[in-house]
Each structure stands twice: as C-alpha cells, then as structure tokens.
C-alpha cells in the first residue's frame, strides 16, 4: 500500500509520512494527510465496501484512512453517534427539518474521542511511547482516558489558574498532569517543540490525525442521510480542527463521486472570543489573537485558533459561512436542546443559535435541511447551570395531593 504524505494547507509543500511535527517548516500553517485519490472512487462506494456492523470508525472506513495497522483494543467504541430529528425546534426556528448529530454520547462525552483514537493509533504506529496534550477541558479528559486504556504514559499540560473542579475529571484517569504558569496561547506551540525534542507525541487540538478522526463525523452523516447530503452542517468552532475534519470527510466522498454535492458548512464562535469570525467579516486572510477573551464556555474560546487561517481558506473556497453568537443565545439554545431531550454544554448548543440567526437573516430557508453538530455534553460543566433560572415548587406531605391537583388544573 502506498504511504500517504502530509501536505501543507498553506503552501502545499509535501512532507514524508514519518513526519510528526504538525506544522510547515516554511509557512508554519497546519499540515494535513493527503487526500486519497487512487483508492476512493465510485467502485469503492461505502454502500458496498463498508461493514455497517463494524463499530470501529477506523476499520469501518479503512479505505479512507492511511493506517497500515490497527490495534482494535485502543477503541472505547467512539463515534457511531445517533442522528436525531428535532421535534420542537422546527416550529421554534421556522425550519422544516433540523437534525442533531449527538456527539455527547461518545465515551468521554464529546467528539474529541474520534480524533484521540486516530492520533493514538498514529502515535503507536510511529513508535511513540509517550503522548501528551494541552487542554483544560474535553480534550484533556479524552486524551487521559485513551492514554490510560492504551497504557501509554500521558502528559496533560494545563494553565496554572485552572479551577480544581475541571482538573479532577482528568486526574481520575491518572495522567501526568502539569500546571504551567505563563501564556496559555503559547503553550500549544511550545508543547509541540518540546514534544519533538523529548519524544512525546502531542496530540493537540488540530494535529493532522485529530482532523482525520473528525472525518468520521462526515462519513457517518453521509451514511445516515443515505448519501443525499443535507443543505447545511453547523459546527461549533474553536481551534478549527473538528471543522477541518468534517469538511475533509465530505470532500473525500465528493471528490470520489460518492456524494453529488457538498453541504454548506457553517462555523460558529462565541462573540466574546471570535477571532475567525472577526477575520471573516473584515475580509482578511489571517486571524489575529483575541486579547481579552470573555466567553461562557472555554470549549469554544481559543483566542488564537491554530487552524484559523486554514478554515478561512476552506470556507471561502467552498462557499461556507462563519457566524458568532452571544453567551445569552448559547444559554437559550442549551434550554432549547434540553426540550429535545439532549443536555449539551453551551459550546455545543451554539450550533442551534447559529441556525436561528441565519434563518432570521433569510440565509437559511424554511425548507433547507440543517444538521447541528452537538459537540459535547452539558454534564461536563454543571457550574454553568447557575446561569439558568429554574422553578422549584415545595410542599408538605399533607398538602402534596392538593398541590399536584392545582398544577394539573392549570
Ligand atoms: C473542542 C470542542 C469544540 C471545538 O472544536 P475545535 O476542533 O477546537 O474547533 C466545540 N465544542 C466542544 C464541546 C468541544 O469540546
Ligand atoms: Zn507551508
């Protein structure tokens, strides 16, 4: 089998397959795994080649991945997440068909598990004995969990001011956790450098094999829609790694003739930290760091997204959209999703706010089929529930029946 090369998303320079450092030596833009041209074509239609009962995303879609060896026991059965048709959102938002890709049911309750699996597999195949990541949230939890399962020494670097309650769900998996004082934005790049020098494979937010893992969201969506792609796919966006993966997955199916067109991709950020959106509306090619980010949910508040420039290029090329919503809109959307029976974190609910916004603007029409990627679970940040107002009734045992009957009459 021909080995895949890496290609720079900025200047197209190619790098050999044993390359681990995820960015270009010349222009410093992110690298990606070359798109498969020779293997994917209509003859290899997943309808005939994919075993739909195979619930390992990497073996199920093996022809779209470059792995020469798979360790099945690394998997915690990530992916294969349900696509649910919304019941009450269509009338609320005045759109006929809204679908929810429920990533909250992944092994560590966010989509991150897909990219963690493919990155750990790549680390193992490349002979690495240590892995690491820089994160304070879902990625730290995911990498710590998969590192524990793979029995690989796992380094989690967090900023020194991270609250205790966020660290404990990472520590339960027993990684080496290090609080680092200093600029958190620089930690991403610094860790890659140190990894290169010390033999630790840092699977940070948008490294090529994280992007590869996220392709499986697109593959599953194509299958779930029976290869008749939806009009819009809405993606909460921070580093940009997940959005790049979803777009790449659709592109691989499109370029091989498996699907006839692409959906319109919508990336959503929070207004308090929206560097990609800012560059989008300013019509410039390069993002600038947000100096004082202030957003309700850190999971989509990367002040200097490492894949920001590349996302701008891709979204401009394929007629995508970038939008931003407020904390208040995110919280309202969290409640709307709860009405569908899904408890998402605000970072994940913003996809619903974006649909609402684009519908009001008339960009999305009533008959457009929309898919919201619900990226992670609300249980991760119970503290955020304090922002909501809830009604709680109390009564005594003696007047309980009276109480209930009075409510029934309302
Ligand atoms: C990581 C994360 C995101 C952002 O994904 P990126 O790949 O960094 O753009 C969005 N939502 C949730 C719940 C996340 O954990
Ligand atoms: Zn380059």
mmCIF file with all atom_site columns, C-alpha atoms in Angstrom, residues 230-344:
data_model
loop_
_atom_site.group_PDB
_atom_site.id
_atom_site.type_symbol
_atom_site.label_atom_id
_atom_site.label_alt_id
_atom_site.label_comp_id
_atom_site.label_asym_id
_atom_site.label_entity_id
_atom_site.label_seq_id
_atom_site.pdbx_PDB_ins_code
_atom_site.Cartn_x
_atom_site.Cartn_y
_atom_site.Cartn_z
_atom_site.occupancy
_atom_site.B_iso_or_equiv
_atom_site.pdbx_formal_charge
_atom_site.auth_seq_id
_atom_site.auth_comp_id
_atom_site.auth_asym_id
_atom_site.auth_atom_id
_atom_site.pdbx_PDB_model_num
ATOM 1   C CA . UNK A 1 230 ? -28.068 17.935 3.865  1.00 0.00 ? 230 UNK A CA 1
ATOM 2   C CA . UNK A 1 231 ? -28.046 21.626 2.896  1.00 0.00 ? 231 UNK A CA 1
ATOM 3   C CA . UNK A 1 232 ? -26.239 22.931 5.988  1.00 0.00 ? 232 UNK A CA 1
ATOM 4   C CA . UNK A 1 233 ? -23.835 21.446 8.526  1.00 0.00 ? 233 UNK A CA 1
ATOM 5   C CA . UNK A 1 234 ? -23.303 23.711 11.527 1.00 0.00 ? 234 UNK A CA 1
ATOM 6   C CA . UNK A 1 235 ? -20.126 23.286 13.590 1.00 0.00 ? 235 UNK A CA 1
ATOM 7   C CA . UNK A 1 236 ? -19.179 24.969 16.905 1.00 0.00 ? 236 UNK A CA 1
ATOM 8   C CA . UNK A 1 237 ? -15.603 26.096 16.253 1.00 0.00 ? 237 UNK A CA 1
ATOM 9   C CA . UNK A 1 238 ? -12.605 26.883 18.441 1.00 0.00 ? 238 UNK A CA 1
ATOM 10  C CA . UNK A 1 239 ? -9.197  25.648 17.193 1.00 0.00 ? 239 UNK A CA 1
ATOM 11  C CA . UNK A 1 240 ? -10.819 24.673 13.906 1.00 0.00 ? 240 UNK A CA 1
ATOM 12  C CA . UNK A 1 241 ? -9.631  21.060 13.969 1.00 0.00 ? 241 UNK A CA 1
ATOM 13  C CA . UNK A 1 242 ? -13.077 19.481 14.050 1.00 0.00 ? 242 UNK A CA 1
ATOM 14  C CA . UNK A 1 243 ? -14.478 21.698 11.296 1.00 0.00 ? 243 UNK A CA 1
ATOM 15  C CA . UNK A 1 244 ? -11.456 20.904 9.106  1.00 0.00 ? 244 UNK A CA 1
ATOM 16  C CA . UNK A 1 245 ? -12.051 17.195 9.639  1.00 0.00 ? 245 UNK A CA 1
ATOM 17  C CA . UNK A 1 246 ? -15.754 17.341 8.814  1.00 0.00 ? 246 UNK A CA 1
ATOM 18  C CA . UNK A 1 247 ? -15.067 19.364 5.664  1.00 0.00 ? 247 UNK A CA 1
ATOM 19  C CA . UNK A 1 248 ? -12.255 16.988 4.631  1.00 0.00 ? 248 UNK A CA 1
ATOM 20  C CA . UNK A 1 249 ? -14.502 13.971 5.122  1.00 0.00 ? 249 UNK A CA 1
ATOM 21  C CA . UNK A 1 250 ? -17.217 15.399 2.884  1.00 0.00 ? 250 UNK A CA 1
ATOM 22  C CA . UNK A 1 251 ? -14.588 16.438 0.317  1.00 0.00 ? 251 UNK A CA 1
ATOM 23  C CA . UNK A 1 252 ? -13.144 12.930 0.163  1.00 0.00 ? 252 UNK A CA 1
ATOM 24  C CA . UNK A 1 253 ? -16.580 11.477 -0.545 1.00 0.00 ? 253 UNK A CA 1
ATOM 25  C CA . UNK A 1 254 ? -17.373 14.256 -3.018 1.00 0.00 ? 254 UNK A CA 1
ATOM 26  C CA . UNK A 1 255 ? -14.128 14.004 -4.969 1.00 0.00 ? 255 UNK A CA 1
ATOM 27  C CA . UNK A 1 256 ? -14.620 10.273 -5.298 1.00 0.00 ? 256 UNK A CA 1
ATOM 28  C CA . UNK A 1 257 ? -18.133 10.672 -6.670 1.00 0.00 ? 257 UNK A CA 1
ATOM 29  C CA . UNK A 1 258 ? -19.854 9.067  -3.692 1.00 0.00 ? 258 UNK A CA 1
ATOM 30  C CA . UNK A 1 259 ? -21.912 12.183 -2.992 1.00 0.00 ? 259 UNK A CA 1
ATOM 31  C CA . UNK A 1 260 ? -23.104 14.616 -5.671 1.00 0.00 ? 260 UNK A CA 1
ATOM 32  C CA . UNK A 1 261 ? -22.626 17.868 -3.821 1.00 0.00 ? 261 UNK A CA 1
ATOM 33  C CA . UNK A 1 262 ? -21.274 19.382 -0.625 1.00 0.00 ? 262 UNK A CA 1
ATOM 34  C CA . UNK A 1 263 ? -23.341 20.852 2.184  1.00 0.00 ? 263 UNK A CA 1
ATOM 35  C CA . UNK A 1 264 ? -22.757 24.471 3.139  1.00 0.00 ? 264 UNK A CA 1
ATOM 36  C CA . UNK A 1 265 ? -20.516 24.491 6.186  1.00 0.00 ? 265 UNK A CA 1
ATOM 37  C CA . UNK A 1 266 ? -21.229 26.975 8.968  1.00 0.00 ? 266 UNK A CA 1
ATOM 38  C CA . UNK A 1 267 ? -18.634 27.602 11.680 1.00 0.00 ? 267 UNK A CA 1
ATOM 39  C CA . UNK A 1 268 ? -19.960 29.195 14.877 1.00 0.00 ? 268 UNK A CA 1
ATOM 40  C CA . UNK A 1 269 ? -17.997 31.036 17.541 1.00 0.00 ? 269 UNK A CA 1
ATOM 41  C CA . UNK A 1 270 ? -18.941 32.886 20.717 1.00 0.00 ? 270 UNK A CA 1
ATOM 42  C CA . UNK A 1 271 ? -18.920 36.677 20.365 1.00 0.00 ? 271 UNK A CA 1
ATOM 43  C CA . UNK A 1 272 ? -16.613 37.079 23.393 1.00 0.00 ? 272 UNK A CA 1
ATOM 44  C CA . UNK A 1 273 ? -13.880 35.125 21.608 1.00 0.00 ? 273 UNK A CA 1
ATOM 45  C CA . UNK A 1 274 ? -14.421 35.054 17.849 1.00 0.00 ? 274 UNK A CA 1
ATOM 46  C CA . UNK A 1 275 ? -11.088 35.508 16.028 1.00 0.00 ? 275 UNK A CA 1
ATOM 47  C CA . UNK A 1 276 ? -12.137 33.509 12.950 1.00 0.00 ? 276 UNK A CA 1
ATOM 48  C CA . UNK A 1 277 ? -15.428 35.376 12.661 1.00 0.00 ? 277 UNK A CA 1
ATOM 49  C CA . UNK A 1 278 ? -13.615 38.706 13.040 1.00 0.00 ? 278 UNK A CA 1
ATOM 50  C CA . UNK A 1 279 ? -11.225 37.939 10.169 1.00 0.00 ? 279 UNK A CA 1
ATOM 51  C CA . UNK A 1 280 ? -14.169 36.666 8.110  1.00 0.00 ? 280 UNK A CA 1
ATOM 52  C CA . UNK A 1 281 ? -16.178 39.876 8.374  1.00 0.00 ? 281 UNK A CA 1
ATOM 53  C CA . UNK A 1 282 ? -13.043 42.024 7.957  1.00 0.00 ? 282 UNK A CA 1
ATOM 54  C CA . UNK A 1 283 ? -12.300 40.049 4.776  1.00 0.00 ? 283 UNK A CA 1
ATOM 55  C CA . UNK A 1 284 ? -8.707  39.376 5.795  1.00 0.00 ? 284 UNK A CA 1
ATOM 56  C CA . UNK A 1 285 ? -6.689  36.184 5.340  1.00 0.00 ? 285 UNK A CA 1
ATOM 57  C CA . UNK A 1 286 ? -5.079  35.878 8.724  1.00 0.00 ? 286 UNK A CA 1
ATOM 58  C CA . UNK A 1 287 ? -6.618  35.764 12.153 1.00 0.00 ? 287 UNK A CA 1
ATOM 59  C CA . UNK A 1 288 ? -5.356  37.957 14.998 1.00 0.00 ? 288 UNK A CA 1
ATOM 60  C CA . UNK A 1 289 ? -5.268  36.772 18.607 1.00 0.00 ? 289 UNK A CA 1
ATOM 61  C CA . UNK A 1 290 ? -8.127  37.884 20.855 1.00 0.00 ? 290 UNK A CA 1
ATOM 62  C CA . UNK A 1 291 ? -6.534  39.836 23.670 1.00 0.00 ? 291 UNK A CA 1
ATOM 63  C CA . UNK A 1 292 ? -9.110  39.513 26.428 1.00 0.00 ? 292 UNK A CA 1
ATOM 64  C CA . UNK A 1 293 ? -11.376 36.547 25.651 1.00 0.00 ? 293 UNK A CA 1
ATOM 65  C CA . UNK A 1 294 ? -14.575 36.512 27.654 1.00 0.00 ? 294 UNK A CA 1
ATOM 66  C CA . UNK A 1 295 ? -16.923 33.700 26.801 1.00 0.00 ? 295 UNK A CA 1
ATOM 67  C CA . UNK A 1 296 ? -19.206 31.485 28.818 1.00 0.00 ? 296 UNK A CA 1
ATOM 68  C CA . UNK A 1 297 ? -17.705 28.174 27.704 1.00 0.00 ? 297 UNK A CA 1
ATOM 69  C CA . UNK A 1 298 ? -13.950 27.669 27.214 1.00 0.00 ? 298 UNK A CA 1
ATOM 70  C CA . UNK A 1 299 ? -14.509 24.730 24.885 1.00 0.00 ? 299 UNK A CA 1
ATOM 71  C CA . UNK A 1 300 ? -15.019 27.212 22.054 1.00 0.00 ? 300 UNK A CA 1
ATOM 72  C CA . UNK A 1 301 ? -12.891 30.078 23.299 1.00 0.00 ? 301 UNK A CA 1
ATOM 73  C CA . UNK A 1 302 ? -9.433  29.543 21.816 1.00 0.00 ? 302 UNK A CA 1
ATOM 74  C CA . UNK A 1 303 ? -8.089  33.110 21.481 1.00 0.00 ? 303 UNK A CA 1
ATOM 75  C CA . UNK A 1 304 ? -5.651  32.138 18.706 1.00 0.00 ? 304 UNK A CA 1
ATOM 76  C CA . UNK A 1 305 ? -7.029  29.144 16.789 1.00 0.00 ? 305 UNK A CA 1
ATOM 77  C CA . UNK A 1 306 ? -4.147  27.209 15.205 1.00 0.00 ? 306 UNK A CA 1
ATOM 78  C CA . UNK A 1 307 ? -6.330  26.221 12.246 1.00 0.00 ? 307 UNK A CA 1
ATOM 79  C CA . UNK A 1 308 ? -7.993  29.620 11.888 1.00 0.00 ? 308 UNK A CA 1
ATOM 80  C CA . UNK A 1 309 ? -6.254  30.704 8.680  1.00 0.00 ? 309 UNK A CA 1
ATOM 81  C CA . UNK A 1 310 ? -6.809  27.336 7.043  1.00 0.00 ? 310 UNK A CA 1
ATOM 82  C CA . UNK A 1 311 ? -10.509 27.381 7.914  1.00 0.00 ? 311 UNK A CA 1
ATOM 83  C CA . UNK A 1 312 ? -10.836 30.836 6.366  1.00 0.00 ? 312 UNK A CA 1
ATOM 84  C CA . UNK A 1 313 ? -9.284  29.472 3.159  1.00 0.00 ? 313 UNK A CA 1
ATOM 85  C CA . UNK A 1 314 ? -11.519 26.394 3.071  1.00 0.00 ? 314 UNK A CA 1
ATOM 86  C CA . UNK A 1 315 ? -14.744 28.215 3.899  1.00 0.00 ? 315 UNK A CA 1
ATOM 87  C CA . UNK A 1 316 ? -14.074 30.875 1.238  1.00 0.00 ? 316 UNK A CA 1
ATOM 88  C CA . UNK A 1 317 ? -13.267 28.196 -1.324 1.00 0.00 ? 317 UNK A CA 1
ATOM 89  C CA . UNK A 1 318 ? -16.382 26.097 -0.671 1.00 0.00 ? 318 UNK A CA 1
ATOM 90  C CA . UNK A 1 319 ? -18.911 28.858 -0.012 1.00 0.00 ? 319 UNK A CA 1
ATOM 91  C CA . UNK A 1 320 ? -19.055 28.353 3.744  1.00 0.00 ? 320 UNK A CA 1
ATOM 92  C CA . UNK A 1 321 ? -20.181 30.780 6.430  1.00 0.00 ? 321 UNK A CA 1
ATOM 93  C CA . UNK A 1 322 ? -18.724 31.979 9.742  1.00 0.00 ? 322 UNK A CA 1
ATOM 94  C CA . UNK A 1 323 ? -21.003 33.435 12.359 1.00 0.00 ? 323 UNK A CA 1
ATOM 95  C CA . UNK A 1 324 ? -20.882 34.314 16.061 1.00 0.00 ? 324 UNK A CA 1
ATOM 96  C CA . UNK A 1 325 ? -23.495 34.253 18.799 1.00 0.00 ? 325 UNK A CA 1
ATOM 97  C CA . UNK A 1 326 ? -23.708 35.706 22.291 1.00 0.00 ? 326 UNK A CA 1
ATOM 98  C CA . UNK A 1 327 ? -23.407 33.879 25.621 1.00 0.00 ? 327 UNK A CA 1
ATOM 99  C CA . UNK A 1 328 ? -27.085 34.607 26.156 1.00 0.00 ? 328 UNK A CA 1
ATOM 100 C CA . UNK A 1 329 ? -28.036 32.986 22.862 1.00 0.00 ? 329 UNK A CA 1
ATOM 101 C CA . UNK A 1 330 ? -25.891 29.956 23.730 1.00 0.00 ? 330 UNK A CA 1
ATOM 102 C CA . UNK A 1 331 ? -27.685 29.544 27.054 1.00 0.00 ? 331 UNK A CA 1
ATOM 103 C CA . UNK A 1 332 ? -31.076 29.886 25.380 1.00 0.00 ? 332 UNK A CA 1
ATOM 104 C CA . UNK A 1 333 ? -30.050 27.205 22.891 1.00 0.00 ? 333 UNK A CA 1
ATOM 105 C CA . UNK A 1 334 ? -28.919 24.948 25.731 1.00 0.00 ? 334 UNK A CA 1
ATOM 106 C CA . UNK A 1 335 ? -32.502 25.115 27.011 1.00 0.00 ? 335 UNK A CA 1
ATOM 107 C CA . UNK A 1 336 ? -33.958 24.511 23.552 1.00 0.00 ? 336 UNK A CA 1
ATOM 108 C CA . UNK A 1 337 ? -31.851 21.350 23.200 1.00 0.00 ? 337 UNK A CA 1
ATOM 109 C CA . UNK A 1 338 ? -32.992 20.175 26.618 1.00 0.00 ? 338 UNK A CA 1
ATOM 110 C CA . UNK A 1 339 ? -36.531 20.273 25.193 1.00 0.00 ? 339 UNK A CA 1
ATOM 111 C CA . UNK A 1 340 ? -35.312 17.740 22.656 1.00 0.00 ? 340 UNK A CA 1
ATOM 112 C CA . UNK A 1 341 ? -34.028 15.562 25.494 1.00 0.00 ? 341 UNK A CA 1
ATOM 113 C CA . UNK A 1 342 ? -30.373 16.447 24.953 1.00 0.00 ? 342 UNK A CA 1
ATOM 114 C CA . UNK A 1 343 ? -28.252 18.074 27.637 1.00 0.00 ? 343 UNK A CA 1
ATOM 115 C CA . UNK A 1 344 ? -25.473 19.829 25.741 1.00 0.00 ? 344 UNK A CA 1
#
